[in-house]
Every structure is written in C-alpha cells, then in structure tokens.
C-alpha cells in the first residue's frame, strides 16, 4: 500500500532558502513556505509551493526545514514555530550557526520530542540552481535517512559526519577556508596583474592547475569582470570567521591565517563595502597595492554550467 508522502515546511527564502525550496517544489515535494518578507516567497508558487500567512501554520508539517541567518534568528523562528502544539516530527536546520547554538536547539527540540538534523550547506544560489549544493549532516542516523530523499532533491551530495553538532564544526571549518582562500586569491591575482598579467589569463591558468577548484572557477567572472552582485554578504562571512575563531579558542587551536583574513573582511566592512559580494576583497587588495581595477570585459566561464 502506498504511504502518504511527508508534508514539508520551509522557513526562510533568502538567497539560499529560495533556491533550495524551489528545487524541493520542482522535485514534487509538498512544500509550504514561510518568509518574514512574504513577497520574497511568493514566486515559489509557480513551482507548486504554497505560501503560509503565518509561521505557526508550519507546525502542522511533518518535516520542517530552516534556512535563516544567525543563531539568534534560528532561535526566534523556531520558538514561534513551537508556540502551540507542533505536529512536526523532524526539523532540519541548514543555516550556518555555532556548535553551542545548535546544541541549545537540540535541547529545545528534544523537550518537544522533535527529531533534529543539523544540515548546513556548501555552495551559493547559483550552485544550487546548477544542482551542485552539498550538505554536511549530523544528528540521529534515522533522521538523516528520513531527510535524505529531500536533501537529494536539492543537492549532489550529503555527508553524514556523526551524532550531535559535528556538522556545525565541519561547516565552520569550510567557511574559514573560504575566507582565507578568497583573500589569498585576491592577493595573488593583484600581484600577477601588477606584474603585467591580465586577470583572465592568470585565472585561466590557475583554474586548470592543481590549485584550481570549483570555487576559483565560479569566482572567476567576478574577479575578471568585477561583477560583485551579492552571492554571500561580507557580514555573513565575518560571522563565520568569528565562529571559526571562537571554536579555535574553545579547542585551543591557533588560527593565525583565519585571524588575519577575519580582520581584512572586517576592514572591508568598516570601509562600507557591505552591499556587494564578499569577493570585493579583491578591490580592497588592489587599493592596498595602489592600483585601481577595471573590468576586463572578457567572457569567462564559471565552471557551473
Ligand atoms: N549565500 C551563500 O553563499 C551561503 C552559502 C552557504 C551557507 N550560507 C548560510 O545560509 C544562511 C542564509 O544565507 P543567505 O545568503 O540565504 O542569507 P540572506 O539572503 O540574507 O537570507 C536570510 C533569510 O533569513 C531570514 N531571516 C533572517 N533573520 C530572520 C529573523 N529574525 N526572523 C525571520 N526570518 C529571518 C530572511 O528573511 P527576510 O527575507 O525577511 O529578510 C531571509 O529569508 C546563513 O546562515 C549563511 O551563512 C550562505
């Protein structure tokens, strides 16, 4: 006998949440979405999702996903969700938050007998559209097994790393690497350019080399043509660098490169570069090197399509 498919609730349709919920709905899941700014969720109707008036409506859903900004925001939305009696069996939390926040959330959910999977992600909105998002998950293995078909609708890979909040530290490490690599890529790109190599030629070589990666390839159009439309804000990256440095203190691990990269991100924010992508680290580096960059207007691929 066919079993009824679980109903899904989705909290948060920002840059990431919107594209993730879109993939779920397009994949045939029964999705009810809620976003604080409702208009941002409305276009999801064209994929078959329904939009809730009030967050409390999601308490009737079997599985609820959450993708907001910080732990403070997660706590706010989850406490609104759980105000009444929640029928939800599983909450899957995908925002990048601290180990401590995640552990507090686990306690809150345990007291309501709701299972909880920590499932932060790697990739930006364009990566999601290309079907290349990856999840790192921790919590009860049973929760991972239940979540897996839906994670598979949204991304190419889900790694299960164990019980509790382990996924959180993996994601924090990942984003510390993102900050350090982006600053390093900015430094060497400006160095090569100042010595006379056009950015597109330099990055063409780097991308094909053993040091090239999915990330260096998809940041190449921004670095070459200076299109800094936001994929990830400098403020959210600073949050993650701070989470990494906090974890370094807690576990007594020196993080000299992460500390330097964190302060360079801070100085970019301090100068008012907050409305563009975090890849404006390149512009800050060029300024510190006494050059002003111009778009090269060369067509370069992002490696995603
Ligand atoms: N962008 C990336 O490349 C990327 C990659 C991996 C992980 N992440 C992580 O994913 C999370 C979301 O990132 P994003 O880039 O999608 O951010 P975003 O575009 O700024 O979206 C944030 C979302 O959270 C909602 N929100 C924030 N505070 C809230 C509150 N107090 N109550 C209710 N809703 C609230 C926003 O609602 P409104 O629309 O009403 O503002 C919006 O839907 C963050 O934890 C980020 O670190 C981002």
PDB file of C-alpha atoms in Angstrom, residues 3 5 40 49 56 63-64 68 82 86 124 130 133 144 148 152 173 197 211 233 235 238 250 266 270 301:
ATOM      1  CA  UNK A   3       2.367   5.550   2.068  1.00  0.00           C
ATOM      2  CA  UNK A   5       4.372  11.465   1.313  1.00  0.00           C
ATOM      3  CA  UNK A  40      10.199  37.026  -1.471  1.00  0.00           C
ATOM      4  CA  UNK A  49       4.770  25.508  -3.367  1.00  0.00           C
ATOM      5  CA  UNK A  56       2.600  28.865  13.057  1.00  0.00           C
ATOM      6  CA  UNK A  63       9.313  17.847   8.253  1.00  0.00           C
ATOM      7  CA  UNK A  64      10.361  21.490   8.625  1.00  0.00           C
ATOM      8  CA  UNK A  68      17.757  31.946   8.012  1.00  0.00           C
ATOM      9  CA  UNK A  82       6.783  25.781  18.617  1.00  0.00           C
ATOM     10  CA  UNK A  86       3.625  21.169  16.900  1.00  0.00           C
ATOM     11  CA  UNK A 124      25.793  29.646  -3.294  1.00  0.00           C
ATOM     12  CA  UNK A 130      23.207  24.011 -11.055  1.00  0.00           C
ATOM     13  CA  UNK A 133      24.878  22.026  -3.482  1.00  0.00           C
ATOM     14  CA  UNK A 144      19.472  11.553   8.201  1.00  0.00           C
ATOM     15  CA  UNK A 148      17.971  12.023   2.543  1.00  0.00           C
ATOM     16  CA  UNK A 152      18.950  14.650  -2.745  1.00  0.00           C
ATOM     17  CA  UNK A 173      35.964  24.963   9.067  1.00  0.00           C
ATOM     18  CA  UNK A 197      49.397  39.563 -16.372  1.00  0.00           C
ATOM     19  CA  UNK A 211      45.360  24.598  -7.311  1.00  0.00           C
ATOM     20  CA  UNK A 233      27.416  39.078   2.144  1.00  0.00           C
ATOM     21  CA  UNK A 235      28.683  40.333   7.136  1.00  0.00           C
ATOM     22  CA  UNK A 238      32.514  37.690   9.077  1.00  0.00           C
ATOM     23  CA  UNK A 250      37.399  26.743  22.690  1.00  0.00           C
ATOM     24  CA  UNK A 266      36.259  43.496   8.923  1.00  0.00           C
ATOM     25  CA  UNK A 270      34.407  49.136   8.024  1.00  0.00           C
ATOM     26  CA  UNK A 301      33.038  30.582 -17.718  1.00  0.00           C
TER      27      UNK A 301
END
